[in-house]
mmCIF file of C-alpha atoms in Angstrom:
data_model
loop_
_atom_site.group_PDB
_atom_site.id
_atom_site.type_symbol
_atom_site.label_atom_id
_atom_site.label_comp_id
_atom_site.label_asym_id
_atom_site.label_seq_id
_atom_site.Cartn_x
_atom_site.Cartn_y
_atom_site.Cartn_z
ATOM 1 C CA UNK A 1 102.119 -17.904 110.262
ATOM 2 C CA UNK A 2 103.508 -16.138 107.207
ATOM 3 C CA UNK A 3 103.735 -18.243 104.070
ATOM 4 C CA UNK A 4 106.251 -17.724 101.257
ATOM 5 C CA UNK A 5 105.804 -15.293 98.394
ATOM 6 C CA UNK A 6 107.486 -16.909 95.419
ATOM 7 C CA UNK A 7 108.534 -15.392 92.082
ATOM 8 C CA UNK A 8 108.973 -17.976 89.314
ATOM 9 C CA UNK A 9 111.054 -16.129 86.747
ATOM 10 C CA UNK A 10 110.923 -17.496 83.197
ATOM 11 C CA UNK A 11 111.086 -14.437 80.948
ATOM 12 C CA UNK A 12 112.940 -11.866 83.064
ATOM 13 C CA UNK A 13 109.884 -9.615 83.110
ATOM 14 C CA UNK A 14 109.829 -9.379 86.926
ATOM 15 C CA UNK A 15 113.205 -7.629 86.791
ATOM 16 C CA UNK A 16 111.287 -4.633 85.411
ATOM 17 C CA UNK A 17 108.369 -4.742 87.860
ATOM 18 C CA UNK A 18 109.035 -2.679 91.008
ATOM 19 C CA UNK A 19 106.608 -4.698 93.174
ATOM 20 C CA UNK A 20 108.997 -7.677 93.095
ATOM 21 C CA UNK A 21 111.912 -5.785 94.697
ATOM 22 C CA UNK A 22 111.417 -7.210 98.144
ATOM 23 C CA UNK A 23 114.128 -9.196 99.889
ATOM 24 C CA UNK A 24 111.527 -11.332 101.608
ATOM 25 C CA UNK A 25 110.359 -12.789 98.285
ATOM 26 C CA UNK A 26 111.824 -16.107 97.165
ATOM 27 C CA UNK A 27 112.957 -16.171 93.532
ATOM 28 C CA UNK A 28 113.085 -19.395 91.523
ATOM 29 C CA UNK A 29 115.188 -18.974 88.384
ATOM 30 C CA UNK A 30 113.540 -20.799 85.466
ATOM 31 C CA UNK A 31 115.173 -18.840 82.653
ATOM 32 C CA UNK A 32 117.487 -21.735 81.731
ATOM 33 C CA UNK A 33 114.788 -24.400 81.405
ATOM 34 C CA UNK A 34 113.933 -25.927 78.033
ATOM 35 C CA UNK A 35 110.629 -27.388 76.877
ATOM 36 C CA UNK A 36 108.471 -25.337 79.234
ATOM 37 C CA UNK A 37 106.946 -22.480 77.208
ATOM 38 C CA UNK A 38 103.221 -22.952 76.481
ATOM 39 C CA UNK A 39 103.740 -26.719 76.237
ATOM 40 C CA UNK A 40 105.664 -28.508 78.956
ATOM 41 C CA UNK A 41 107.360 -31.778 78.006
ATOM 42 C CA UNK A 42 108.330 -34.564 80.418
ATOM 43 C CA UNK A 43 111.839 -33.242 80.993
ATOM 44 C CA UNK A 44 110.551 -29.721 81.596
ATOM 45 C CA UNK A 45 107.917 -31.004 84.011
ATOM 46 C CA UNK A 46 110.512 -32.947 85.995
ATOM 47 C CA UNK A 47 112.760 -29.881 86.183
ATOM 48 C CA UNK A 48 109.924 -27.639 87.364
ATOM 49 C CA UNK A 49 108.695 -30.116 89.958
ATOM 50 C CA UNK A 50 112.220 -30.342 91.304
ATOM 51 C CA UNK A 51 112.495 -26.532 91.389
ATOM 52 C CA UNK A 52 109.413 -26.230 93.612
ATOM 53 C CA UNK A 53 109.771 -29.442 95.622
ATOM 54 C CA UNK A 54 110.863 -27.641 98.808
ATOM 55 C CA UNK A 55 108.034 -25.096 98.738
ATOM 56 C CA UNK A 56 104.424 -25.646 99.851
ATOM 57 C CA UNK A 57 101.202 -25.089 97.948
ATOM 58 C CA UNK A 58 100.391 -22.683 100.765
ATOM 59 C CA UNK A 59 101.589 -19.199 99.928
ATOM 60 C CA UNK A 60 101.455 -16.807 96.976
ATOM 61 C CA UNK A 61 103.142 -17.796 93.733
ATOM 62 C CA UNK A 62 103.819 -15.399 90.857
ATOM 63 C CA UNK A 63 104.283 -17.639 87.808
ATOM 64 C CA UNK A 64 105.148 -15.199 84.968
ATOM 65 C CA UNK A 65 103.103 -15.016 81.743
ATOM 66 C CA UNK A 66 99.989 -17.009 80.898
ATOM 67 C CA UNK A 67 102.248 -19.306 78.878
ATOM 68 C CA UNK A 68 103.121 -20.977 82.187
ATOM 69 C CA UNK A 69 99.660 -21.158 83.725
ATOM 70 C CA UNK A 70 99.924 -24.955 83.758
ATOM 71 C CA UNK A 71 102.145 -24.484 86.833
ATOM 72 C CA UNK A 72 98.907 -24.322 88.817
ATOM 73 C CA UNK A 73 98.683 -28.076 88.303
ATOM 74 C CA UNK A 74 102.141 -28.617 89.780
ATOM 75 C CA UNK A 75 101.339 -26.451 92.799
ATOM 76 C CA UNK A 76 97.949 -28.093 93.414
ATOM 77 C CA UNK A 77 99.495 -31.559 93.054
ATOM 78 C CA UNK A 78 101.082 -30.800 96.441
ATOM 79 C CA UNK A 79 97.695 -30.472 98.179
ATOM 80 C CA UNK A 80 96.898 -33.551 100.267
ATOM 81 C CA UNK A 81 93.310 -32.795 101.280
ATOM 82 C CA UNK A 82 89.995 -32.263 99.486
ATOM 83 C CA UNK A 83 89.974 -28.827 97.842
ATOM 84 C CA UNK A 84 88.291 -26.724 95.195
ATOM 85 C CA UNK A 85 90.039 -24.787 92.448
ATOM 86 C CA UNK A 86 88.894 -21.247 91.672
ATOM 87 C CA UNK A 87 90.299 -19.852 88.436
ATOM 88 C CA UNK A 88 90.062 -16.269 87.195
ATOM 89 C CA UNK A 89 90.862 -16.478 83.488
ATOM 90 C CA UNK A 90 89.514 -15.084 80.227
ATOM 91 C CA UNK A 91 90.026 -18.599 78.804
ATOM 92 C CA UNK A 92 88.704 -21.836 80.383
ATOM 93 C CA UNK A 93 92.068 -23.575 79.700
ATOM 94 C CA UNK A 94 90.214 -26.802 78.976
ATOM 95 C CA UNK A 95 91.207 -27.466 75.381
ATOM 96 C CA UNK A 96 92.008 -31.049 74.391
ATOM 97 C CA UNK A 97 95.820 -31.231 74.323
ATOM 98 C CA UNK A 98 97.536 -31.428 70.943
ATOM 99 C CA UNK A 99 100.127 -33.768 72.449
ATOM 100 C CA UNK A 100 98.890 -36.317 74.993
ATOM 101 C CA UNK A 101 102.277 -36.571 76.675
ATOM 102 C CA UNK A 102 102.464 -32.828 77.366
ATOM 103 C CA UNK A 103 100.597 -30.433 79.635
ATOM 104 C CA UNK A 104 99.901 -27.004 78.161
ATOM 105 C CA UNK A 105 98.750 -23.555 79.184
ATOM 106 C CA UNK A 106 95.490 -24.279 77.341
ATOM 107 C CA UNK A 107 94.693 -27.723 78.761
ATOM 108 C CA UNK A 108 95.885 -27.728 82.370
ATOM 109 C CA UNK A 109 92.441 -27.406 84.012
ATOM 110 C CA UNK A 110 91.295 -30.528 82.184
ATOM 111 C CA UNK A 111 94.496 -32.275 83.291
ATOM 112 C CA UNK A 112 93.823 -31.460 86.950
ATOM 113 C CA UNK A 113 90.247 -32.737 86.696
ATOM 114 C CA UNK A 114 91.480 -35.993 85.178
ATOM 115 C CA UNK A 115 94.353 -36.661 87.571
ATOM 116 C CA UNK A 116 93.804 -35.037 90.972
ATOM 117 C CA UNK A 117 91.681 -37.203 93.262
ATOM 118 C CA UNK A 118 91.554 -34.476 95.939
ATOM 119 C CA UNK A 119 89.882 -31.983 93.588
ATOM 120 C CA UNK A 120 86.172 -31.694 94.360
ATOM 121 C CA UNK A 121 85.057 -28.663 92.374
ATOM 122 C CA UNK A 122 86.288 -26.182 89.777
ATOM 123 C CA UNK A 123 84.926 -22.647 89.441
ATOM 124 C CA UNK A 124 86.053 -20.594 86.440
ATOM 125 C CA UNK A 125 85.354 -16.869 86.568
ATOM 126 C CA UNK A 126 85.632 -14.322 83.769
ATOM 127 C CA UNK A 127 85.955 -16.581 80.723
ATOM 128 C CA UNK A 128 84.205 -15.556 77.521
ATOM 129 C CA UNK A 129 80.921 -17.337 76.812
ATOM 130 C CA UNK A 130 82.141 -18.329 73.355
ATOM 131 C CA UNK A 131 85.077 -20.240 74.856
ATOM 132 C CA UNK A 132 82.929 -21.725 77.630
ATOM 133 C CA UNK A 133 80.568 -23.134 75.019
ATOM 134 C CA UNK A 134 83.469 -25.008 73.451
ATOM 135 C CA UNK A 135 84.259 -26.956 76.652
ATOM 136 C CA UNK A 136 83.588 -30.700 76.346
ATOM 137 C CA UNK A 137 80.137 -31.659 77.752
ATOM 138 C CA UNK A 138 81.525 -34.298 80.140
ATOM 139 C CA UNK A 139 83.086 -31.571 82.261
ATOM 140 C CA UNK A 140 79.951 -29.499 82.739
ATOM 141 C CA UNK A 141 79.085 -31.278 86.004
ATOM 142 C CA UNK A 142 82.599 -30.759 87.432
ATOM 143 C CA UNK A 143 82.991 -27.106 86.479
ATOM 144 C CA UNK A 144 80.904 -24.079 87.380
ATOM 145 C CA UNK A 145 81.274 -21.072 85.103
ATOM 146 C CA UNK A 146 80.682 -17.388 85.795
ATOM 147 C CA UNK A 147 81.249 -15.896 82.386
ATOM 148 C CA UNK A 148 82.559 -12.420 81.768
ATOM 149 C CA UNK A 149 79.221 -11.457 80.209
ATOM 150 C CA UNK A 150 77.049 -12.940 82.974
ATOM 151 C CA UNK A 151 78.903 -10.988 85.664
ATOM 152 C CA UNK A 152 77.608 -7.798 84.110
ATOM 153 C CA UNK A 153 74.233 -8.742 85.625
ATOM 154 C CA UNK A 154 73.385 -8.040 89.252
ATOM 155 C CA UNK A 155 71.644 -11.402 89.623
ATOM 156 C CA UNK A 156 74.888 -13.236 88.779
ATOM 157 C CA UNK A 157 76.828 -11.191 91.345
ATOM 158 C CA UNK A 158 74.243 -12.170 93.960
ATOM 159 C CA UNK A 159 74.525 -15.840 92.965
ATOM 160 C CA UNK A 160 78.306 -15.630 93.131
ATOM 161 C CA UNK A 161 78.144 -13.990 96.571
ATOM 162 C CA UNK A 162 75.946 -16.832 97.808
ATOM 163 C CA UNK A 163 78.168 -19.565 96.348
ATOM 164 C CA UNK A 164 78.828 -22.316 98.887
ATOM 165 C CA UNK A 165 82.121 -24.208 98.609
ATOM 166 C CA UNK A 166 82.460 -26.981 101.137
ATOM 167 C CA UNK A 167 86.229 -27.384 100.924
ATOM 168 C CA UNK A 168 89.281 -25.149 101.250
ATOM 169 C CA UNK A 169 90.165 -23.441 97.988
ATOM 170 C CA UNK A 170 93.199 -22.773 95.825
ATOM 171 C CA UNK A 171 92.901 -19.550 93.806
ATOM 172 C CA UNK A 172 94.577 -19.019 90.443
ATOM 173 C CA UNK A 173 94.481 -15.589 88.794
ATOM 174 C CA UNK A 174 95.396 -14.887 85.179
ATOM 175 C CA UNK A 175 95.449 -11.127 84.701
ATOM 176 C CA UNK A 176 94.020 -11.570 81.195
ATOM 177 C CA UNK A 177 90.587 -11.265 82.866
ATOM 178 C CA UNK A 178 91.453 -7.577 83.262
ATOM 179 C CA UNK A 179 90.965 -4.925 80.635
ATOM 180 C CA UNK A 180 94.058 -3.436 78.919
ATOM 181 C CA UNK A 181 93.829 -0.341 81.112
ATOM 182 C CA UNK A 182 94.495 -2.481 84.205
ATOM 183 C CA UNK A 183 97.111 -4.942 82.882
ATOM 184 C CA UNK A 184 98.903 -5.930 79.698
ATOM 185 C CA UNK A 185 99.171 -9.623 78.852
ATOM 186 C CA UNK A 186 100.248 -11.651 75.838
ATOM 187 C CA UNK A 187 96.756 -13.112 75.297
ATOM 188 C CA UNK A 188 93.434 -11.529 74.365
ATOM 189 C CA UNK A 189 91.885 -9.926 77.419
ATOM 190 C CA UNK A 190 88.602 -9.504 79.198
ATOM 191 C CA UNK A 191 86.869 -6.412 80.487
ATOM 192 C CA UNK A 192 87.173 -6.528 84.290
ATOM 193 C CA UNK A 193 88.557 -3.484 86.041
ATOM 194 C CA UNK A 194 91.042 -4.115 88.839
ATOM 195 C CA UNK A 195 88.394 -3.019 91.358
ATOM 196 C CA UNK A 196 85.899 -5.546 89.969
ATOM 197 C CA UNK A 197 88.462 -8.343 90.168
ATOM 198 C CA UNK A 198 89.380 -7.386 93.729
ATOM 199 C CA UNK A 199 85.705 -7.272 94.696
ATOM 200 C CA UNK A 200 85.175 -10.822 93.422
ATOM 201 C CA UNK A 201 88.338 -12.031 95.145
ATOM 202 C CA UNK A 202 87.306 -10.370 98.403
ATOM 203 C CA UNK A 203 84.035 -12.302 98.424
ATOM 204 C CA UNK A 204 85.985 -15.564 98.208
ATOM 205 C CA UNK A 205 88.660 -14.560 100.701
ATOM 206 C CA UNK A 206 86.044 -13.507 103.265
ATOM 207 C CA UNK A 207 84.089 -16.752 103.104
ATOM 208 C CA UNK A 208 86.527 -19.503 102.212
ATOM 209 C CA UNK A 209 89.657 -20.953 103.734
ATOM 210 C CA UNK A 210 92.354 -20.416 101.115
ATOM 211 C CA UNK A 211 95.183 -22.913 100.793
ATOM 212 C CA UNK A 212 97.275 -21.021 98.261
ATOM 213 C CA UNK A 213 97.234 -18.550 95.410
ATOM 214 C CA UNK A 214 99.031 -18.080 92.125
ATOM 215 C CA UNK A 215 99.087 -15.137 89.726
ATOM 216 C CA UNK A 216 100.157 -15.044 86.082
ATOM 217 C CA UNK A 217 99.553 -12.821 83.067
ATOM 218 C CA UNK A 218 102.815 -10.933 82.759
ATOM 219 C CA UNK A 219 103.663 -9.517 79.347
ATOM 220 C CA UNK A 220 106.980 -10.889 78.027
ATOM 221 C CA UNK A 221 109.543 -8.579 76.462
ATOM 222 C CA UNK A 222 108.949 -6.962 73.085
ATOM 223 C CA UNK A 223 111.344 -5.057 70.831
ATOM 224 C CA UNK A 224 109.967 -1.696 71.950
ATOM 225 C CA UNK A 225 111.784 -0.570 75.115
ATOM 226 C CA UNK A 226 109.333 2.266 75.828
ATOM 227 C CA UNK A 227 106.346 -0.057 75.543
ATOM 228 C CA UNK A 228 108.085 -2.687 77.692
ATOM 229 C CA UNK A 229 108.588 -0.201 80.535
ATOM 230 C CA UNK A 230 104.993 1.001 80.293
ATOM 231 C CA UNK A 231 103.620 -2.556 80.310
ATOM 232 C CA UNK A 232 105.862 -3.622 83.195
ATOM 233 C CA UNK A 233 104.766 -0.654 85.312
ATOM 234 C CA UNK A 234 101.082 -1.399 84.663
ATOM 235 C CA UNK A 235 101.440 -5.089 85.461
ATOM 236 C CA UNK A 236 103.545 -4.292 88.525
ATOM 237 C CA UNK A 237 100.808 -2.028 89.860
ATOM 238 C CA UNK A 238 98.195 -4.758 89.369
ATOM 239 C CA UNK A 239 100.428 -7.339 91.069
ATOM 240 C CA UNK A 240 101.126 -4.966 93.956
ATOM 241 C CA UNK A 241 97.418 -4.310 94.509
ATOM 242 C CA UNK A 242 96.504 -7.999 94.308
ATOM 243 C CA UNK A 243 99.290 -8.907 96.715
ATOM 244 C CA UNK A 244 98.149 -6.216 99.133
ATOM 245 C CA UNK A 245 94.616 -7.620 98.977
ATOM 246 C CA UNK A 246 95.728 -11.190 99.597
ATOM 247 C CA UNK A 247 97.960 -10.219 102.502
ATOM 248 C CA UNK A 248 95.138 -8.215 104.097
ATOM 249 C CA UNK A 249 93.222 -11.498 104.430
ATOM 250 C CA UNK A 250 96.260 -13.465 105.627
ATOM 251 C CA UNK A 251 94.746 -14.318 109.016
ATOM 252 C CA UNK A 252 91.912 -16.156 107.213
ATOM 253 C CA UNK A 253 94.179 -17.484 104.471
ATOM 254 C CA UNK A 254 96.800 -20.247 104.513
ATOM 255 C CA UNK A 255 95.319 -21.909 107.609
#
């Protein structure tokens, strides 16, 4: 059964990405929402939860720039079975929040660990070792890290390939794990090529039942029109390739 492909449009950047011009995609207009950029306040959270209330966690969700990566929490809150969260991100997104009453793009993984009783395991792939070392010690037993640097070693690839996850998975991809030749984001980026990212994803998609997927890492508008078009084309190509990969595994995904 085909599951929805959803575009959550906050910045208008998808208007410039050719991959999104498909009538079968469902667009959710978020451009009018307040209190949702980087930090999401209570009113913003209520508005976003209402916007997605009629859509399932199953499916593929494009969620705009990394400033809105906390949306993964709202999507995974819909899952009503034990699951594991697999995150591709150059940042662990496990910083202590500056404001306890708000979820943020830098703290959402910690929020899910604290609040989601169905979550059994978190795997973070592609984060820098420096940022991993700053994660609070109490989360080390709940989170498994494959750092950007460690994945340069064949032994780590073999360990990753042999990883056993005993639950269905939800996959979240921030394109900031990619190098600037593969995508342009508004955060500092890693060194993965698109082929390397797809190889890692393919290992998961072959072996695990996938509940749902989200993708962020778009580059919001700048004042340079030429650069905007160039960035949008690059990000569109990455999104198109990732979508093609996910759909090629559709018979094993969204069961």
